[in-house]
Amino acid sequence: MAFLRRQRGSQFWIGCFRLPDGRRANRSTRCTDRKMAIKIAQSWEEVAETRATETQARKVVSDIYRQVSGRHLLIPSFESYRDQWLQRKQAEVKPVTYAHYKSVAAAFVHFLGKRAAEPIHYVETADVARWRDELASRTSAKNANNRLKVLRCLFQSAWRDGISLDNPAAKVRTLRAEPSTRRAFTQDELRAIFRVATGEWRGIIFFGLYTGQRLADIVKLTWANFDPEAGVVRFTTNKTGRHQAIPLAPPVLTYISELAVSDEPNAPIFPQAWATVQRQGRTASLSNQFHGIMASAGLVEARPTRHVATTNTGRAATRAANPLSFHSLRHTTTSMLKMSGVPEAVVRDIIGHDSELISRLYTHVGDDMKRQAIVHLPDFTAQPASQVA
């Protein structure tokens, strides 16, 4: 027979009941009314006898409480907890990571619809699985898996806070994703890109090719990061927090010399691109712009700009994996340096890959060593000898 007790200093009744195996269970009813609390404890005991899961039991009690009192138990809705979790994460993670978390959480709220306003423990494993499958059908299995990890993190936090009795997202397996087909650009492809690239994009591509850095790190560069006397750019990577000092190749230095230098040291070198990232919180739009440049160069097919529901094309359709992207410049730099005989440790230092080789040999890669390596990169702004009259 279920009964109640109360701990000293607590206003809530604790429900005590027997489990099918004879053990006694104690659960806080989160209720100060004794009549309501005993009903909750009795419901728990009935549910236990049917061997229901704790999540099901929590829902049963929550429903009983709502029917009797007209109010939910003191359990936040998914949407409410999402806001709490994001506020906490904003102080814990980098801005780009926070933007990703915020985007994923917003997408799941949209998926739940009105149910996002219900207690968080009403979200079931089946809900998360449907969301994963729907996302994979529109984008890719890899993208769905990455977003599933964020949802797992959110529900794990709710479990640690004692708000949810389990993690429904943890029970959803990741999908089998096709291996990456990304490759480096050929020299002819790079020349085709430089023929059509204009404005800031020409400089961004220069930096991508001749430093091997990620798009997010390039567009956030300011004049304070550039040392004109040494011809070096110094910055901290956004993804890994690694401090980089990379000598700039002649084509990059030429491009910078033609720009109007700002009197404000913290002014971005690529103001339009940086404004786009600041506005959207991520580089997705810039990645799409670069895809457009590749399309103009005849390297890829142009992406549809609007959704066509009848043909399942446009942004709603699953995007085919493309072997070429801005990140391919990073692969290109790595490949060209290695093919030129640049030592592995030097290549990794320029690209920003920490390696066991560097750690084991305590290799210090100085600016002069990296400058000699950068010299091996060809000048793609020069006209090929075959095209010279």
Coordinates of C-alpha atoms in Angstrom, one line a residue:
M1 CA 0.0 0.0 0.0
A2 CA 1.4 3.4 -1.0
F3 CA 2.1 5.9 1.7
L4 CA 3.7 9.3 2.1
R5 CA 6.6 10.8 4.0
R6 CA 8.3 14.2 4.0
Q7 CA 11.9 15.1 4.5
R8 CA 12.8 17.7 7.0
G9 CA 13.1 21.1 5.3
S10 CA 11.1 20.1 2.2
Q11 CA 7.6 21.2 1.4
F12 CA 7.0 18.3 -1.0
W13 CA 5.5 14.9 -0.1
I14 CA 7.5 11.9 -1.1
G15 CA 5.5 8.9 -2.4
C16 CA 6.6 5.5 -1.1
F17 CA 5.4 2.3 -2.9
R18 CA 6.4 -1.2 -3.6
L19 CA 7.9 -2.4 -6.9
P20 CA 7.0 -5.8 -8.4
D21 CA 10.3 -7.3 -7.0
G22 CA 9.5 -6.3 -3.5
R23 CA 11.8 -3.3 -3.3
R24 CA 10.5 0.0 -2.0
A25 CA 10.7 3.0 -4.2
N26 CA 10.7 6.7 -3.1
R27 CA 9.8 9.5 -5.5
S28 CA 9.1 13.1 -4.8
T29 CA 5.5 14.0 -5.9
R30 CA 6.5 17.6 -6.3
C31 CA 3.2 18.3 -4.5
T32 CA 2.4 20.0 -1.2
D33 CA -1.2 18.9 -1.1
R34 CA -1.5 15.6 0.9
K35 CA -4.6 14.3 -0.9
M36 CA -3.1 15.0 -4.3
A37 CA 0.2 13.4 -3.2
I38 CA -1.4 10.2 -2.0
K39 CA -3.2 9.9 -5.3
I40 CA 0.0 10.3 -7.1
A41 CA 1.8 7.7 -5.0
Q42 CA -1.1 5.2 -5.5
S43 CA -0.9 5.8 -9.3
W44 CA 2.8 5.1 -9.2
E45 CA 2.2 1.8 -7.4
E46 CA -0.5 0.8 -10.0
V47 CA 1.9 1.7 -12.8
A48 CA 4.7 -0.3 -11.1
E49 CA 2.5 -3.3 -10.9
T50 CA 2.0 -3.2 -14.7
R51 CA 5.8 -2.9 -15.1
A52 CA 5.6 0.4 -17.0
T53 CA 8.7 2.5 -17.5
E54 CA 9.5 5.4 -15.3
T55 CA 8.8 7.8 -18.1
Q56 CA 5.3 6.3 -18.6
A57 CA 4.7 6.5 -14.8
R58 CA 5.7 10.2 -14.8
K59 CA 3.3 10.9 -17.6
V60 CA 0.4 9.1 -15.8
V61 CA 1.0 11.1 -12.6
S62 CA 1.3 14.3 -14.6
D63 CA -2.0 13.6 -16.3
I64 CA -3.7 12.8 -13.0
Y65 CA -2.4 16.0 -11.5
R66 CA -3.5 18.1 -14.5
Q67 CA -7.0 16.5 -14.4
V68 CA -7.5 17.2 -10.7
S69 CA -5.8 20.6 -10.3
G70 CA -6.0 22.0 -13.9
R71 CA -2.3 22.6 -13.8
H72 CA 0.8 20.8 -14.9
L73 CA 3.3 19.5 -12.4
L74 CA 6.3 21.7 -11.9
I75 CA 8.1 20.4 -15.0
P76 CA 9.1 22.8 -17.7
S77 CA 7.9 22.4 -21.3
F78 CA 10.4 21.4 -23.9
E79 CA 10.4 25.0 -25.3
S80 CA 10.9 26.5 -21.8
Y81 CA 13.8 24.1 -21.0
R82 CA 15.3 24.8 -24.4
D83 CA 15.6 28.5 -23.5
Q84 CA 17.2 27.7 -20.2
W85 CA 19.6 25.3 -21.7
L86 CA 20.6 27.7 -24.5
Q87 CA 21.2 30.5 -22.0
R88 CA 23.5 28.2 -20.1
K89 CA 25.3 27.1 -23.2
Q90 CA 25.9 30.7 -24.4
A91 CA 28.3 31.1 -21.6
E92 CA 29.9 27.7 -22.0
V93 CA 30.6 27.4 -25.8
K94 CA 31.9 29.4 -28.6
P95 CA 29.5 31.7 -30.5
V96 CA 29.6 29.5 -33.6
T97 CA 28.7 26.4 -31.5
Y98 CA 26.0 28.3 -29.7
A99 CA 24.5 29.4 -33.0
H100 CA 24.5 25.7 -34.1
Y101 CA 22.8 24.6 -30.9
K102 CA 20.2 27.4 -31.2
S103 CA 19.4 26.4 -34.8
V104 CA 19.0 22.7 -34.0
A105 CA 16.8 23.4 -30.9
A106 CA 14.6 25.8 -32.9
A107 CA 14.2 23.2 -35.6
F108 CA 13.0 20.6 -33.1
V109 CA 10.6 23.1 -31.6
H110 CA 9.2 23.7 -35.0
F111 CA 8.9 19.9 -35.6
L112 CA 7.0 19.4 -32.3
G113 CA 4.6 22.3 -33.0
K114 CA 2.1 22.8 -30.2
R115 CA 3.6 19.9 -28.3
A116 CA 6.7 22.0 -27.6
A117 CA 4.6 23.7 -24.9
E118 CA 3.9 20.5 -23.1
P119 CA 6.2 19.1 -20.3
I120 CA 9.5 18.0 -21.6
H121 CA 9.1 14.4 -20.5
Y122 CA 6.2 14.1 -23.0
V123 CA 8.8 13.9 -25.8
E124 CA 9.3 10.3 -26.7
T125 CA 12.0 8.4 -28.5
A126 CA 9.7 7.9 -31.5
D127 CA 9.4 11.7 -31.8
V128 CA 13.2 12.1 -32.0
A129 CA 13.5 9.2 -34.5
R130 CA 10.8 10.8 -36.8
W131 CA 12.6 14.1 -36.6
R132 CA 15.9 12.5 -37.5
D133 CA 14.4 10.6 -40.5
E134 CA 12.6 13.7 -41.7
L135 CA 15.8 15.8 -41.5
A136 CA 17.8 13.1 -43.3
S137 CA 15.2 13.0 -46.1
R138 CA 15.6 16.8 -46.6
T139 CA 19.4 17.1 -46.2
S140 CA 21.7 14.2 -45.5
A141 CA 22.3 11.4 -43.0
K142 CA 25.5 13.1 -41.9
N143 CA 23.6 16.3 -41.1
A144 CA 20.8 14.5 -39.3
N145 CA 23.4 12.6 -37.2
N146 CA 25.2 15.9 -36.3
R147 CA 21.9 17.5 -35.2
L148 CA 20.9 14.4 -33.3
K149 CA 24.0 14.8 -31.1
V150 CA 22.9 18.3 -30.1
L151 CA 19.5 17.0 -29.1
R152 CA 21.1 14.2 -27.1
C153 CA 23.1 16.9 -25.3
L154 CA 20.0 18.9 -24.5
F155 CA 18.0 15.9 -23.1
Q156 CA 21.1 14.7 -21.1
S157 CA 21.2 18.1 -19.5
A158 CA 17.5 17.8 -18.6
W159 CA 18.2 14.4 -17.0
R160 CA 21.1 15.7 -15.0
D161 CA 18.9 18.5 -13.7
G162 CA 16.4 16.0 -12.5
I163 CA 13.7 17.2 -14.9
S164 CA 13.6 14.2 -17.2
L165 CA 13.9 10.6 -16.1
D166 CA 15.6 9.5 -19.3
N167 CA 17.2 10.7 -22.5
P168 CA 14.9 9.9 -25.4
A169 CA 17.4 11.1 -27.9
A170 CA 20.1 8.8 -26.6
K171 CA 17.9 5.8 -27.6
V172 CA 17.9 6.9 -31.2
R173 CA 20.7 5.5 -33.3
T174 CA 22.6 7.5 -35.8
L175 CA 22.1 6.7 -39.5
R176 CA 24.6 5.1 -41.8
A177 CA 26.2 8.0 -43.6
E178 CA 28.0 7.7 -46.9
P179 CA 31.8 8.3 -46.7
S180 CA 33.0 11.7 -47.6
T181 CA 33.8 12.2 -51.3
R182 CA 35.4 15.7 -50.8
R183 CA 38.5 16.2 -52.9
A184 CA 41.1 18.8 -53.7
F185 CA 40.8 21.2 -56.7
T186 CA 42.9 20.6 -59.8
Q187 CA 45.0 23.5 -61.0
D188 CA 42.7 24.0 -64.0
E189 CA 39.7 24.1 -61.7
L190 CA 41.4 26.8 -59.6
R191 CA 42.3 28.9 -62.6
A192 CA 38.6 28.7 -63.7
I193 CA 37.5 29.9 -60.2
F194 CA 39.9 32.8 -60.2
R195 CA 38.6 33.8 -63.7
V196 CA 35.1 34.4 -62.3
A197 CA 35.7 35.4 -58.7
T198 CA 35.5 39.1 -58.0
G199 CA 35.5 41.5 -55.1
E200 CA 36.0 40.2 -51.6
W201 CA 35.5 36.7 -52.8
R202 CA 38.8 36.8 -54.8
G203 CA 40.6 37.7 -51.6
I204 CA 38.8 35.1 -49.5
I205 CA 39.7 32.4 -52.0
F206 CA 43.3 33.6 -52.0
F207 CA 43.5 33.2 -48.2
G208 CA 41.8 29.8 -48.4
L209 CA 44.2 28.5 -51.0
Y210 CA 47.4 30.0 -49.7
T211 CA 46.9 29.5 -46.0
G212 CA 44.7 26.4 -45.9
Q213 CA 42.4 27.9 -43.3
R214 CA 38.6 27.4 -42.8
L215 CA 36.1 29.9 -44.2
A216 CA 34.9 31.0 -40.7
D217 CA 38.5 31.9 -39.7
I218 CA 39.2 33.8 -42.9
V219 CA 36.2 36.1 -42.9
K220 CA 36.7 37.1 -39.3
L221 CA 40.3 38.4 -40.0
T222 CA 40.9 42.0 -39.1
W223 CA 43.7 44.4 -39.9
A224 CA 45.1 43.8 -36.5
N225 CA 45.7 40.2 -37.5
F226 CA 47.9 41.3 -40.4
D227 CA 51.6 42.1 -39.8
P228 CA 52.6 44.0 -42.9
E229 CA 56.3 44.2 -42.0
A230 CA 56.7 40.5 -41.5
G231 CA 54.1 39.6 -44.2
V232 CA 52.4 37.3 -41.7
V233 CA 48.8 36.8 -40.6
R234 CA 48.3 35.9 -36.9
F235 CA 45.0 34.6 -35.5
T236 CA 43.4 32.0 -33.3
T237 CA 41.3 29.4 -35.0
N238 CA 37.6 29.4 -34.2
K239 CA 37.1 25.6 -34.1
T240 CA 40.2 24.5 -32.2
G241 CA 41.5 27.6 -30.5
R242 CA 44.9 27.1 -32.0
H243 CA 47.2 30.1 -32.4
Q244 CA 48.4 30.4 -36.0
A245 CA 51.1 32.5 -37.6
I246 CA 51.2 32.0 -41.4
P247 CA 53.5 33.8 -43.9
L248 CA 51.4 35.1 -46.8
A249 CA 52.1 34.1 -50.4
P250 CA 52.8 36.9 -53.0
P251 CA 49.3 36.7 -54.5
V252 CA 47.8 37.4 -51.1
L253 CA 50.2 40.2 -50.3
T254 CA 49.4 41.7 -53.7
Y255 CA 45.7 41.5 -53.0
I256 CA 46.0 43.1 -49.6
S257 CA 48.2 45.9 -51.0
E258 CA 45.4 46.9 -53.3
L259 CA 42.9 47.3 -50.5
A260 CA 42.1 50.5 -48.6
V261 CA 43.6 49.9 -45.2
S262 CA 41.2 50.9 -42.4
D263 CA 42.3 53.2 -39.6
E264 CA 40.5 51.0 -37.2
P265 CA 42.7 48.0 -36.3
N266 CA 39.7 45.8 -35.5
A267 CA 38.0 46.5 -38.8
P268 CA 37.5 43.3 -40.8
I269 CA 39.5 42.8 -44.0
F270 CA 36.4 41.3 -45.6
P271 CA 33.6 43.6 -44.2
Q272 CA 30.7 42.3 -46.4
A273 CA 31.4 38.7 -45.7
W274 CA 31.9 39.4 -42.0
A275 CA 28.6 41.3 -41.9
T276 CA 26.8 38.3 -43.4
V277 CA 28.3 36.0 -40.7
Q278 CA 27.4 38.4 -37.9
R279 CA 23.8 38.7 -39.2
Q280 CA 23.2 34.9 -39.6
G281 CA 25.6 33.6 -36.9
R282 CA 27.2 31.0 -39.3
T283 CA 28.9 30.7 -42.7
A284 CA 26.2 28.7 -44.5
S285 CA 25.2 31.7 -46.7
L286 CA 28.8 32.2 -47.7
S287 CA 29.3 28.6 -48.5
N288 CA 26.3 28.9 -50.9
Q289 CA 27.8 31.9 -52.4
F290 CA 31.1 30.0 -53.1
H291 CA 29.0 27.2 -54.6
G292 CA 27.6 29.8 -57.0
I293 CA 31.1 30.9 -58.0
M294 CA 32.0 27.3 -58.7
A295 CA 28.8 27.0 -60.8
S296 CA 29.8 30.1 -62.8
A297 CA 33.2 28.4 -63.4
G298 CA 31.4 25.3 -64.7
L299 CA 32.6 23.0 -61.9
V300 CA 29.3 22.2 -60.3
E301 CA 25.6 22.5 -61.0
A302 CA 23.8 25.6 -59.7
R303 CA 21.6 25.0 -56.7
P304 CA 17.8 25.7 -57.1
T305 CA 16.9 29.0 -55.4
R306 CA 13.3 28.1 -54.6
H307 CA 11.3 25.1 -53.4
V308 CA 9.2 23.2 -56.0
A309 CA 7.0 20.9 -54.0
T310 CA 5.6 19.0 -57.0
T311 CA 8.9 17.8 -58.2
N312 CA 10.7 17.5 -54.8
T313 CA 13.4 19.9 -55.9
G314 CA 14.9 22.9 -54.3
R315 CA 15.9 23.2 -50.7
A316 CA 13.4 20.6 -49.5
A317 CA 15.1 17.8 -51.5
T318 CA 18.0 15.8 -50.2
R319 CA 21.2 17.6 -51.3
A320 CA 23.5 15.4 -53.2
A321 CA 27.0 15.2 -51.7
N322 CA 29.3 17.4 -53.6
P323 CA 33.1 16.6 -53.7
L324 CA 33.9 20.3 -54.1
S325 CA 33.4 23.0 -51.5
F326 CA 35.3 25.8 -49.9
H327 CA 36.8 23.3 -47.6
S328 CA 38.4 21.6 -50.7
L329 CA 40.8 24.5 -50.7
R330 CA 42.2 23.2 -47.4
H331 CA 42.7 19.8 -49.0
T332 CA 44.3 21.5 -52.0
T333 CA 46.8 23.4 -49.9
T334 CA 47.7 20.2 -48.0
S335 CA 48.1 18.2 -51.2
M336 CA 50.3 20.8 -53.0
L337 CA 52.6 21.3 -50.1
K338 CA 53.1 17.5 -49.7
M339 CA 53.7 17.0 -53.4
S340 CA 56.3 19.7 -53.2
G341 CA 58.2 17.8 -50.6
V342 CA 57.4 20.0 -47.7
P343 CA 57.9 18.0 -44.4
E344 CA 54.8 16.6 -42.8
A345 CA 55.4 18.6 -39.6
V346 CA 55.5 21.8 -41.5
V347 CA 52.4 21.1 -43.5
R348 CA 50.5 20.2 -40.3
D349 CA 51.6 23.4 -38.6
I350 CA 50.5 25.6 -41.5
I351 CA 47.1 23.9 -41.9
G352 CA 46.6 23.7 -38.2
H353 CA 46.6 20.0 -37.6
D354 CA 48.2 19.1 -34.3
S355 CA 50.0 15.8 -34.7
E356 CA 51.8 13.1 -32.7
L357 CA 54.7 13.7 -35.0
I358 CA 55.1 17.3 -33.9
S359 CA 54.6 16.4 -30.2
R360 CA 57.0 13.5 -30.3
L361 CA 59.8 15.3 -31.9
Y362 CA 59.1 18.6 -30.2
T363 CA 59.4 20.3 -33.6
H364 CA 59.2 24.1 -33.5
V365 CA 58.1 25.3 -36.9
G366 CA 59.3 28.9 -37.3
D367 CA 58.0 31.5 -39.7
D368 CA 61.0 31.1 -42.0
M369 CA 60.4 27.4 -42.4
K370 CA 56.8 28.0 -43.2
R371 CA 57.6 30.8 -45.6
Q372 CA 59.9 28.5 -47.5
A373 CA 57.0 26.0 -47.7
I374 CA 54.5 28.6 -48.9
V375 CA 56.9 29.5 -51.8
H376 CA 56.2 26.1 -53.2
L377 CA 52.5 27.0 -53.9
P378 CA 52.0 28.0 -57.5
D379 CA 50.7 31.5 -58.5
F380 CA 47.2 30.8 -59.9
T381 CA 46.8 34.5 -60.8
A382 CA 49.6 34.1 -63.5
Q383 CA 48.5 33.1 -67.0
P384 CA 49.5 29.6 -67.9
A385 CA 52.4 29.4 -70.4
S386 CA 50.2 27.6 -72.9
Q387 CA 48.0 30.7 -73.0
V388 CA 50.7 33.2 -73.5
A389 CA 50.8 34.6 -77.1

